PDB file of C-alpha atoms in Angstrom:
ATOM      1  CA  MET A 230     117.403 101.222 175.455  1.00  0.00           C
ATOM      2  CA  ASP A 231     115.993  99.096 172.643  1.00  0.00           C
ATOM      3  CA  ALA A 232     115.475  95.444 173.646  1.00  0.00           C
ATOM      4  CA  ALA A 233     116.754  94.356 170.230  1.00  0.00           C
ATOM      5  CA  VAL A 234     120.249  95.728 171.006  1.00  0.00           C
ATOM      6  CA  PRO A 235     122.832  92.859 171.227  1.00  0.00           C
ATOM      7  CA  PRO A 236     124.082  92.125 174.796  1.00  0.00           C
ATOM      8  CA  GLY A 237     127.684  93.151 174.160  1.00  0.00           C
ATOM      9  CA  LYS A 238     126.669  96.487 172.729  1.00  0.00           C
ATOM     10  CA  ARG A 239     124.161  96.950 175.560  1.00  0.00           C
ATOM     11  CA  ALA A 240     126.837  96.245 178.222  1.00  0.00           C
ATOM     12  CA  LEU A 241     129.253  98.748 176.655  1.00  0.00           C
ATOM     13  CA  ALA A 242     126.571 101.466 176.453  1.00  0.00           C
ATOM     14  CA  SER A 243     125.649 100.940 180.127  1.00  0.00           C
ATOM     15  CA  GLU A 244     129.297 101.276 181.172  1.00  0.00           C
ATOM     16  CA  LEU A 245     129.713 104.436 179.074  1.00  0.00           C
ATOM     17  CA  GLN A 246     126.637 105.930 180.777  1.00  0.00           C
ATOM     18  CA  ARG A 247     128.159 105.176 184.212  1.00  0.00           C
ATOM     19  CA  LEU A 248     131.484 106.763 183.208  1.00  0.00           C
ATOM     20  CA  CYS A 249     129.681 109.933 182.054  1.00  0.00           C
ATOM     21  CA  ARG A 250     128.115 110.225 185.493  1.00  0.00           C
ATOM     22  CA  LEU A 251     131.630 110.181 187.011  1.00  0.00           C
ATOM     23  CA  LEU A 252     132.655 113.331 185.210  1.00  0.00           C
ATOM     24  CA  ALA A 253     133.271 116.393 187.460  1.00  0.00           C
ATOM     25  CA  LEU A 254     130.205 118.002 188.947  1.00  0.00           C
ATOM     26  CA  GLU A 255     129.251 121.534 188.136  1.00  0.00           C
ATOM     27  CA  PRO A 256     129.963 124.257 190.762  1.00  0.00           C
ATOM     28  CA  SER A 257     126.293 123.966 191.682  1.00  0.00           C
ATOM     29  CA  GLY A 258     126.816 120.296 192.522  1.00  0.00           C
ATOM     30  CA  ASN A 259     124.877 118.988 189.518  1.00  0.00           C
ATOM     31  CA  ALA A 260     126.308 116.429 187.094  1.00  0.00           C
ATOM     32  CA  PRO A 261     127.323 117.858 183.718  1.00  0.00           C
ATOM     33  CA  THR A 262     124.730 117.849 180.999  1.00  0.00           C
ATOM     34  CA  GLN A 263     125.071 115.530 178.026  1.00  0.00           C
ATOM     35  CA  LYS A 264     126.179 118.471 175.888  1.00  0.00           C
ATOM     36  CA  GLN A 265     128.847 119.448 178.407  1.00  0.00           C
ATOM     37  CA  ALA A 266     130.075 115.856 178.496  1.00  0.00           C
ATOM     38  CA  ALA A 267     130.152 115.800 174.684  1.00  0.00           C
ATOM     39  CA  ASP A 268     132.159 119.047 174.648  1.00  0.00           C
ATOM     40  CA  ARG A 269     134.581 117.509 177.133  1.00  0.00           C
ATOM     41  CA  LEU A 270     135.099 114.559 174.736  1.00  0.00           C
ATOM     42  CA  ILE A 271     135.201 116.896 171.703  1.00  0.00           C
ATOM     43  CA  ILE A 272     132.306 115.175 169.977  1.00  0.00           C
ATOM     44  CA  SER A 273     128.767 116.299 169.142  1.00  0.00           C
ATOM     45  CA  ASP A 274     125.906 115.987 171.557  1.00  0.00           C
ATOM     46  CA  THR A 275     124.019 113.881 168.990  1.00  0.00           C
ATOM     47  CA  SER A 276     126.905 111.421 168.599  1.00  0.00           C
ATOM     48  CA  LEU A 277     127.243 111.003 172.361  1.00  0.00           C
ATOM     49  CA  SER A 278     123.500 110.373 172.658  1.00  0.00           C
ATOM     50  CA  ARG A 279     123.722 107.619 170.026  1.00  0.00           C
ATOM     51  CA  PHE A 280     126.695 106.009 171.774  1.00  0.00           C
ATOM     52  CA  LEU A 281     124.966 106.017 175.164  1.00  0.00           C
ATOM     53  CA  SER A 282     121.707 104.589 173.714  1.00  0.00           C
ATOM     54  CA  ALA A 283     123.640 101.812 171.883  1.00  0.00           C
ATOM     55  CA  THR A 284     122.384 103.098 168.555  1.00  0.00           C
ATOM     56  CA  TYR A 285     125.943 103.446 167.235  1.00  0.00           C
ATOM     57  CA  LEU A 286     129.199 101.894 168.384  1.00  0.00           C
ATOM     58  CA  PRO A 287     131.824 104.545 169.312  1.00  0.00           C
ATOM     59  CA  GLY A 288     135.408 104.243 168.191  1.00  0.00           C
ATOM     60  CA  ILE A 289     137.952 102.853 170.664  1.00  0.00           C
ATOM     61  CA  ALA A 290     139.637 106.287 170.899  1.00  0.00           C
ATOM     62  CA  ILE A 291     136.434 107.876 172.228  1.00  0.00           C
ATOM     63  CA  VAL A 292     136.013 105.043 174.738  1.00  0.00           C
ATOM     64  CA  ARG A 293     139.572 105.564 175.993  1.00  0.00           C
ATOM     65  CA  SER A 294     139.120 109.376 176.142  1.00  0.00           C
ATOM     66  CA  LEU A 295     135.955 108.996 178.248  1.00  0.00           C
ATOM     67  CA  TYR A 296     137.711 106.515 180.593  1.00  0.00           C
ATOM     68  CA  GLU A 297     140.638 108.904 181.063  1.00  0.00           C
ATOM     69  CA  ALA A 298     138.373 111.896 181.837  1.00  0.00           C
ATOM     70  CA  ALA A 299     136.251 109.850 184.262  1.00  0.00           C
ATOM     71  CA  SER A 300     139.383 108.526 186.034  1.00  0.00           C
ATOM     72  CA  ILE A 301     140.744 112.031 186.493  1.00  0.00           C
ATOM     73  CA  ASP A 302     137.447 113.458 187.764  1.00  0.00           C
ATOM     74  CA  ALA A 303     136.778 110.476 190.030  1.00  0.00           C
ATOM     75  CA  GLY A 304     140.223 110.757 191.657  1.00  0.00           C
ATOM     76  CA  GLY A 305     141.976 107.743 190.121  1.00  0.00           C
ATOM     77  CA  VAL A 306     141.432 104.596 188.121  1.00  0.00           C
ATOM     78  CA  GLU A 307     140.797 102.592 191.260  1.00  0.00           C
ATOM     79  CA  LYS A 308     137.642 104.669 191.863  1.00  0.00           C
ATOM     80  CA  VAL A 309     136.249 104.214 188.351  1.00  0.00           C
ATOM     81  CA  GLY A 310     134.969 100.678 189.040  1.00  0.00           C
ATOM     82  CA  ILE A 311     136.346  99.098 185.836  1.00  0.00           C
ATOM     83  CA  THR A 312     139.785  98.763 184.322  1.00  0.00           C
ATOM     84  CA  LEU A 313     140.621 100.116 180.915  1.00  0.00           C
ATOM     85  CA  ALA A 314     141.417  96.575 179.763  1.00  0.00           C
ATOM     86  CA  ASP A 315     137.947  95.382 180.783  1.00  0.00           C
ATOM     87  CA  LEU A 316     136.371  98.374 179.045  1.00  0.00           C
ATOM     88  CA  GLU A 317     138.346  97.623 175.896  1.00  0.00           C
ATOM     89  CA  ARG A 318     137.175  93.988 176.065  1.00  0.00           C
ATOM     90  CA  LEU A 319     133.565  95.212 176.236  1.00  0.00           C
ATOM     91  CA  HIS A 320     134.217  97.336 173.185  1.00  0.00           C
ATOM     92  CA  PHE A 321     135.803  94.393 171.358  1.00  0.00           C
ATOM     93  CA  ALA A 322     132.802  92.146 172.156  1.00  0.00           C
ATOM     94  CA  ALA A 323     130.359  94.817 170.945  1.00  0.00           C
ATOM     95  CA  ALA A 324     132.410  95.314 167.802  1.00  0.00           C
ATOM     96  CA  ALA A 325     132.415  91.530 167.213  1.00  0.00           C
ATOM     97  CA  GLU A 326     128.614  91.481 167.382  1.00  0.00           C
ATOM     98  CA  GLN A 327     128.428  94.375 164.967  1.00  0.00           C
ATOM     99  CA  CYS A 328     130.952  92.778 162.635  1.00  0.00           C
ATOM    100  CA  GLY A 329     128.770  89.664 162.510  1.00  0.00           C
ATOM    101  CA  ASP A 330     125.891  91.816 161.291  1.00  0.00           C
ATOM    102  CA  CYS A 331     128.242  93.554 158.883  1.00  0.00           C
ATOM    103  CA  VAL A 332     129.351  90.231 157.403  1.00  0.00           C
ATOM    104  CA  ARG A 333     125.746  89.240 156.884  1.00  0.00           C
ATOM    105  CA  LEU A 334     124.846  92.612 155.427  1.00  0.00           C
ATOM    106  CA  ARG A 335     127.891  92.619 153.177  1.00  0.00           C
ATOM    107  CA  ALA A 336     126.888  89.163 151.897  1.00  0.00           C
ATOM    108  CA  GLU A 337     123.391  90.437 151.195  1.00  0.00           C
ATOM    109  CA  VAL A 338     124.767  93.528 149.462  1.00  0.00           C
ATOM    110  CA  SER A 339     127.080  91.354 147.370  1.00  0.00           C
ATOM    111  CA  ALA A 340     124.188  89.106 146.369  1.00  0.00           C
ATOM    112  CA  LEU A 341     122.070  92.129 145.462  1.00  0.00           C
ATOM    113  CA  ARG A 342     124.888  93.598 143.402  1.00  0.00           C
ATOM    114  CA  GLN A 343     125.275  90.290 141.557  1.00  0.00           C
ATOM    115  CA  GLN A 344     121.546  90.191 140.941  1.00  0.00           C
ATOM    116  CA  ALA A 345     121.615  93.788 139.709  1.00  0.00           C
ATOM    117  CA  ALA A 346     124.489  92.987 137.335  1.00  0.00           C
ATOM    118  CA  GLU A 347     122.606  89.996 135.946  1.00  0.00           C
ATOM    119  CA  SER A 348     119.467  92.113 135.557  1.00  0.00           C
ATOM    120  CA  ALA A 349     121.506  94.762 133.752  1.00  0.00           C
ATOM    121  CA  ASP A 350     122.856  92.117 131.352  1.00  0.00           C
ATOM    122  CA  GLU A 351     119.337  90.835 130.766  1.00  0.00           C
ATOM    123  CA  LEU A 352     118.135  94.393 130.172  1.00  0.00           C
ATOM    124  CA  ILE A 353     120.877  94.919 127.594  1.00  0.00           C
ATOM    125  CA  ASP A 354     119.798  91.726 125.818  1.00  0.00           C
ATOM    126  CA  VAL A 355     116.149  92.828 125.918  1.00  0.00           C
ATOM    127  CA  HIS A 356     117.057  96.240 124.480  1.00  0.00           C
ATOM    128  CA  ALA A 357     119.057  94.570 121.701  1.00  0.00           C
ATOM    129  CA  GLU A 358     116.169  92.208 120.914  1.00  0.00           C
ATOM    130  CA  LEU A 359     113.678  95.075 120.992  1.00  0.00           C
ATOM    131  CA  SER A 360     115.860  97.104 118.644  1.00  0.00           C
ATOM    132  CA  ALA A 361     116.034  94.159 116.224  1.00  0.00           C
ATOM    133  CA  ILE A 362     112.240  93.730 116.379  1.00  0.00           C
ATOM    134  CA  GLN A 363     111.700  97.455 115.742  1.00  0.00           C
ATOM    135  CA  LYS A 364     114.015  97.334 112.726  1.00  0.00           C
ATOM    136  CA  GLU A 365     112.204  94.275 111.394  1.00  0.00           C
ATOM    137  CA  ALA A 366     108.828  95.962 111.958  1.00  0.00           C
ATOM    138  CA  ALA A 367     110.008  99.067 110.102  1.00  0.00           C
ATOM    139  CA  SER A 368     111.213  96.895 107.230  1.00  0.00           C
ATOM    140  CA  LEU A 369     107.877  95.067 107.131  1.00  0.00           C
ATOM    141  CA  ARG A 370     105.978  98.376 107.132  1.00  0.00           C
ATOM    142  CA  ASP A 371     108.065  99.573 104.200  1.00  0.00           C
ATOM    143  CA  GLU A 372     107.403  96.299 102.392  1.00  0.00           C
ATOM    144  CA  VAL A 373     103.659  96.541 103.052  1.00  0.00           C
ATOM    145  CA  ALA A 374     103.614 100.138 101.805  1.00  0.00           C
ATOM    146  CA  ALA A 375     105.447  99.082  98.634  1.00  0.00           C
ATOM    147  CA  LEU A 376     102.990  96.214  98.072  1.00  0.00           C
ATOM    148  CA  GLN A 377     100.045  98.556  98.590  1.00  0.00           C
ATOM    149  CA  ARG A 378     101.450 100.975  96.026  1.00  0.00           C
ATOM    150  CA  GLU A 379     102.011  98.107  93.615  1.00  0.00           C
ATOM    151  CA  ALA A 380      98.469  96.816  94.196  1.00  0.00           C
ATOM    152  CA  ARG A 381      96.999 100.276  93.488  1.00  0.00           C
ATOM    153  CA  THR A 382      99.052 100.529  90.303  1.00  0.00           C
ATOM    154  CA  LEU A 383      97.945  97.068  89.163  1.00  0.00           C
ATOM    155  CA  LYS A 384      94.331  97.876  89.939  1.00  0.00           C
ATOM    156  CA  VAL A 385      94.496 101.072  87.872  1.00  0.00           C
ATOM    157  CA  ARG A 386      96.065  99.127  85.005  1.00  0.00           C
ATOM    158  CA  GLU A 387      93.445  96.407  85.293  1.00  0.00           C
ATOM    159  CA  VAL A 388      90.593  98.923  85.159  1.00  0.00           C
ATOM    160  CA  ARG A 389      92.166 100.600  82.132  1.00  0.00           C
ATOM    161  CA  THR A 390      92.604  97.231  80.429  1.00  0.00           C
ATOM    162  CA  LEU A 391      89.005  96.263  81.161  1.00  0.00           C
ATOM    163  CA  LYS A 392      87.718  99.564  79.840  1.00  0.00           C
ATOM    164  CA  ALA A 393      89.806  99.256  76.685  1.00  0.00           C
ATOM    165  CA  SER A 394      88.611  95.675  76.157  1.00  0.00           C
ATOM    166  CA  ALA A 395      85.009  96.687  76.695  1.00  0.00           C
ATOM    167  CA  ARG A 396      85.393  99.574  74.257  1.00  0.00           C
ATOM    168  CA  ARG A 397      86.888  97.244  71.640  1.00  0.00           C
ATOM    169  CA  SER A 398      84.068  94.733  72.061  1.00  0.00           C
ATOM    170  CA  ILE A 399      81.398  97.412  71.878  1.00  0.00           C
ATOM    171  CA  ARG A 400      82.991  99.092  68.866  1.00  0.00           C
ATOM    172  CA  ALA A 401      83.235  95.726  67.129  1.00  0.00           C
ATOM    173  CA  GLY A 402      79.545  95.154  67.744  1.00  0.00           C
ATOM    174  CA  GLN A 403      78.743  98.644  66.503  1.00  0.00           C
ATOM    175  CA  ARG A 404      80.759  98.064  63.322  1.00  0.00           C
ATOM    176  CA  GLN A 405      78.990  94.765  62.769  1.00  0.00           C
ATOM    177  CA  ARG A 406      75.640  96.490  63.266  1.00  0.00           C
ATOM    178  CA  ARG A 407      76.498  99.207  60.765  1.00  0.00           C
ATOM    179  CA  THR A 408      77.725  96.575  58.302  1.00  0.00           C
ATOM    180  CA  ALA A 409      74.545  94.588  58.760  1.00  0.00           C
ATOM    181  CA  GLN A 410      72.465  97.734  58.248  1.00  0.00           C
ATOM    182  CA  THR A 411      74.406  98.546  55.066  1.00  0.00           C
ATOM    183  CA  ASP A 412      74.025  95.006  53.772  1.00  0.00           C
ATOM    184  CA  ALA A 413      70.355  95.101  54.551  1.00  0.00           C
ATOM    185  CA  ALA A 414      70.002  98.347  52.611  1.00  0.00           C
ATOM    186  CA  LEU A 415      71.847  96.935  49.594  1.00  0.00           C
ATOM    187  CA  LEU A 416      70.310  93.475  49.682  1.00  0.00           C
ATOM    188  CA  PRO A 417      66.941  93.546  51.359  1.00  0.00           C
ATOM    189  CA  VAL A 418      66.822  89.860  52.173  1.00  0.00           C
ATOM    190  CA  PRO A 419      64.123  89.081  54.735  1.00  0.00           C
ATOM    191  CA  PRO A 420      65.533  87.672  58.023  1.00  0.00           C
ATOM    192  CA  VAL A 421      64.905  84.084  58.909  1.00  0.00           C
ATOM    193  CA  ARG A 422      62.084  83.790  61.441  1.00  0.00           C
ATOM    194  CA  GLY A 423      63.251  82.927  64.958  1.00  0.00           C
ATOM    195  CA  ASP A 424      66.934  83.698  64.244  1.00  0.00           C
ATOM    196  CA  ARG A 425      66.937  87.441  64.997  1.00  0.00           C
ATOM    197  CA  GLN A 426      68.378  87.219  68.512  1.00  0.00           C
ATOM    198  CA  GLN A 427      71.144  84.821  67.521  1.00  0.00           C
ATOM    199  CA  SER A 428      72.525  86.902  64.644  1.00  0.00           C
ATOM    200  CA  ASN A 429      72.127  90.581  65.605  1.00  0.00           C
ATOM    201  CA  PRO A 430      75.372  92.508  66.248  1.00  0.00           C
ATOM    202  CA  GLU A 431      74.120  93.842  69.596  1.00  0.00           C
ATOM    203  CA  LYS A 432      74.100  90.321  70.963  1.00  0.00           C
ATOM    204  CA  ARG A 433      77.596  89.599  69.655  1.00  0.00           C
ATOM    205  CA  ALA A 434      78.943  92.684  71.442  1.00  0.00           C
ATOM    206  CA  ALA A 435      76.989  91.706  74.567  1.00  0.00           C
ATOM    207  CA  LEU A 436      78.452  88.188  74.451  1.00  0.00           C
ATOM    208  CA  ALA A 437      81.996  89.567  74.429  1.00  0.00           C
ATOM    209  CA  VAL A 438      81.333  91.762  77.487  1.00  0.00           C
ATOM    210  CA  ALA A 439      79.443  88.981  79.287  1.00  0.00           C
ATOM    211  CA  ARG A 440      82.314  86.521  78.800  1.00  0.00           C
ATOM    212  CA  GLN A 441      84.785  88.971  80.301  1.00  0.00           C
ATOM    213  CA  ALA A 442      82.476  89.712  83.262  1.00  0.00           C
ATOM    214  CA  GLU A 443      81.904  85.993  83.881  1.00  0.00           C
ATOM    215  CA  ALA A 444      85.646  85.274  83.761  1.00  0.00           C
ATOM    216  CA  LEU A 445      86.346  88.055  86.246  1.00  0.00           C
ATOM    217  CA  GLN A 446      83.632  86.906  88.625  1.00  0.00           C
ATOM    218  CA  ASN A 447      84.670  83.241  88.449  1.00  0.00           C
ATOM    219  CA  GLY A 448      88.246  84.318  89.145  1.00  0.00           C
ATOM    220  CA  GLY A 449      87.162  86.008  92.357  1.00  0.00           C
ATOM    221  CA  ARG A 450      87.622  89.505  90.895  1.00  0.00           C
ATOM    222  CA  HIS A 451      84.167  90.865  91.636  1.00  0.00           C
ATOM    223  CA  ASP A 452      85.429  94.462  91.698  1.00  0.00           C
ATOM    224  CA  GLY A 453      86.824  94.012  88.205  1.00  0.00           C
ATOM    225  CA  ALA A 454      83.496  92.634  86.941  1.00  0.00           C
ATOM    226  CA  LEU A 455      81.658  95.565  88.547  1.00  0.00           C
ATOM    227  CA  ALA A 456      84.070  98.055  86.955  1.00  0.00           C
ATOM    228  CA  LEU A 457      83.509  96.418  83.571  1.00  0.00           C
ATOM    229  CA  LEU A 458      79.717  96.668  83.907  1.00  0.00           C
ATOM    230  CA  ARG A 459      79.931 100.269  85.099  1.00  0.00           C
ATOM    231  CA  HIS A 460      82.031 101.280  82.098  1.00  0.00           C
ATOM    232  CA  SER A 461      79.871  99.270  79.702  1.00  0.00           C
ATOM    233  CA  ALA A 462      76.763 101.049  80.993  1.00  0.00           C
ATOM    234  CA  GLU A 463      78.386 104.359  80.042  1.00  0.00           C
ATOM    235  CA  VAL A 464      79.010 103.445  76.397  1.00  0.00           C
ATOM    236  CA  LEU A 465      76.347 100.852  75.530  1.00  0.00           C
ATOM    237  CA  SER A 466      73.428 101.818  73.362  1.00  0.00           C
ATOM    238  CA  PRO A 467      69.965 100.961  74.717  1.00  0.00           C
ATOM    239  CA  ALA A 468      69.746  97.946  72.399  1.00  0.00           C
ATOM    240  CA  GLU A 469      73.208  96.746  73.432  1.00  0.00           C
ATOM    241  CA  ALA A 470      72.392  97.183  77.119  1.00  0.00           C
ATOM    242  CA  ALA A 471      69.209  95.131  76.715  1.00  0.00           C
ATOM    243  CA  ALA A 472      71.131  92.483  74.788  1.00  0.00           C
ATOM    244  CA  LEU A 473      73.798  92.318  77.536  1.00  0.00           C
ATOM    245  CA  VAL A 474      71.122  91.805  80.203  1.00  0.00           C
ATOM    246  CA  TYR A 475      69.577  89.073  78.079  1.00  0.00           C
ATOM    247  CA  VAL A 476      72.942  87.337  77.590  1.00  0.00           C
ATOM    248  CA  LEU A 477      73.770  87.533  81.287  1.00  0.00           C
ATOM    249  CA  ARG A 478      70.404  85.961  82.117  1.00  0.00           C
ATOM    250  CA  GLU A 479      71.058  83.206  79.593  1.00  0.00           C
ATOM    251  CA  GLY A 480      74.379  82.473  81.287  1.00  0.00           C
ATOM    252  CA  GLN A 481      72.727  82.315  84.732  1.00  0.00           C
ATOM    253  CA  LEU A 482      74.715  85.422  85.777  1.00  0.00           C
ATOM    254  CA  ASN A 483      71.669  86.892  87.473  1.00  0.00           C
ATOM    255  CA  GLU A 484      73.590  88.994  90.015  1.00  0.00           C
ATOM    256  CA  LEU A 485      75.567  90.702  87.258  1.00  0.00           C
ATOM    257  CA  ALA A 486      72.376  91.243  85.252  1.00  0.00           C
ATOM    258  CA  ALA A 487      70.650  92.881  88.230  1.00  0.00           C
ATOM    259  CA  THR A 488      73.701  95.068  88.849  1.00  0.00           C
ATOM    260  CA  LEU A 489      73.762  96.188  85.218  1.00  0.00           C
ATOM    261  CA  LEU A 490      70.055  97.077  85.318  1.00  0.00           C
ATOM    262  CA  HIS A 491      70.599  99.220  88.395  1.00  0.00           C
ATOM    263  CA  ILE A 492      73.669 101.001  86.988  1.00  0.00           C
ATOM    264  CA  TYR A 493      72.125 101.630  83.559  1.00  0.00           C
ATOM    265  CA  GLY A 494      68.861 102.914  84.999  1.00  0.00           C
ATOM    266  CA  ARG A 495      70.686 105.120  87.502  1.00  0.00           C
ATOM    267  CA  ASP A 496      73.304 106.688  85.218  1.00  0.00           C
ATOM    268  CA  ASN A 497      71.662 107.048  81.776  1.00  0.00           C
ATOM    269  CA  PRO A 498      69.119 109.522  80.359  1.00  0.00           C
ATOM    270  CA  ASP A 499      65.442 108.701  80.546  1.00  0.00           C
ATOM    271  CA  THR A 500      65.166 108.264  76.770  1.00  0.00           C
ATOM    272  CA  ASP A 501      67.916 105.624  76.729  1.00  0.00           C
ATOM    273  CA  VAL A 502      66.354 103.875  79.719  1.00  0.00           C
ATOM    274  CA  MET A 503      62.940 103.790  78.013  1.00  0.00           C
ATOM    275  CA  ARG A 504      64.455 102.380  74.810  1.00  0.00           C
ATOM    276  CA  ALA A 505      66.389  99.735  76.709  1.00  0.00           C
ATOM    277  CA  ALA A 506      63.213  98.775  78.603  1.00  0.00           C
ATOM    278  CA  ALA A 507      61.355  98.470  75.298  1.00  0.00           C
ATOM    279  CA  GLN A 508      64.115  96.214  73.973  1.00  0.00           C
ATOM    280  CA  LEU A 509      63.850  94.037  77.073  1.00  0.00           C
ATOM    281  CA  HIS A 510      60.116  93.677  76.457  1.00  0.00           C
ATOM    282  CA  GLN A 511      60.874  92.586  72.904  1.00  0.00           C
ATOM    283  CA  HIS A 512      63.352  90.020  74.285  1.00  0.00           C
ATOM    284  CA  GLY A 513      60.537  88.659  76.474  1.00  0.00           C
ATOM    285  CA  ALA A 514      61.929  90.008  79.762  1.00  0.00           C
ATOM    286  CA  PRO A 515      59.191  92.241  81.238  1.00  0.00           C
ATOM    287  CA  ASP A 516      60.520  91.781  84.780  1.00  0.00           C
ATOM    288  CA  ASP A 517      63.929  93.134  83.768  1.00  0.00           C
ATOM    289  CA  ALA A 518      62.238  96.027  81.956  1.00  0.00           C
ATOM    290  CA  ALA A 519      60.310  96.836  85.121  1.00  0.00           C
ATOM    291  CA  ALA A 520      63.484  96.578  87.242  1.00  0.00           C
ATOM    292  CA  LEU A 521      65.283  98.965  84.873  1.00  0.00           C
ATOM    293  CA  LEU A 522      62.460 101.516  85.059  1.00  0.00           C
ATOM    294  CA  HIS A 523      62.289 101.142  88.840  1.00  0.00           C
ATOM    295  CA  ALA A 524      66.036 101.816  89.156  1.00  0.00           C
ATOM    296  CA  ALA A 525      65.668 104.958  87.059  1.00  0.00           C
ATOM    297  CA  LEU A 526      62.608 106.106  88.980  1.00  0.00           C
ATOM    298  CA  SER A 527      64.198 105.544  92.405  1.00  0.00           C
ATOM    299  CA  THR A 528      67.242 107.610  91.497  1.00  0.00           C
ATOM    300  CA  ARG A 529      65.194 110.420  89.963  1.00  0.00           C
ATOM    301  CA  THR A 530      62.963 110.794  93.027  1.00  0.00           C
TER     302      THR A 530
END
């Protein structure tokens, strides 16, 4: 029997074992087996084994039934060695021990149930908070998507506006150049020495584009300035491209000038590149002419 069994339960189990041994012997003279004793008490062999080993506490009815059978087989209650009242007191003491454990276990179960209920309430709150966060995240994603669409639309509009502005500036310079050529044909007045670069229409068109590019770059819109230069390189004549490089250099916009040289040399025909390089030489910018030719050569090879 397990040493951890309480004393009251142990005493009852020992008495039940003794009563089982008082049951009638078999015709062979042997004591009945545990299964035969269980059949006599109308219980299972397993249940009887648990009662006798103090694993489980039997009901009072089983205790009384075993006492009655043992008294009959032993030849009377006086030969059993214990009164029914004493046996019932043993059962009561064992039950009291078990009830003490039950009270403790029930208290623990109650505490665990309370803890589980509180955890369930907390889980409900967490689910509610998580649902609110998910809804807010979905709303923010929708807002970000809308802002991204708006940004793309604004960028397209900005590029279109820049291209239109560049076209207007270039066309204005071209009209001024044609007007100057017409005036020169009608009135062949010799130009004033040293004033050629300040009065030619190419430079006026270049100034307009350079001002826009500088404003975009100073405003932190480098992509816009790059888009303006890229479009200008598509429509500028060689003379206008050279003039724009010259104006950008004058304004200390060296990064934009280098970018324009690369784009113009990369994207324009060789004849236009050669003419623009010649114009740069005339403006006194041999390094820019060489950079333009190098950009064209590197893309061709």
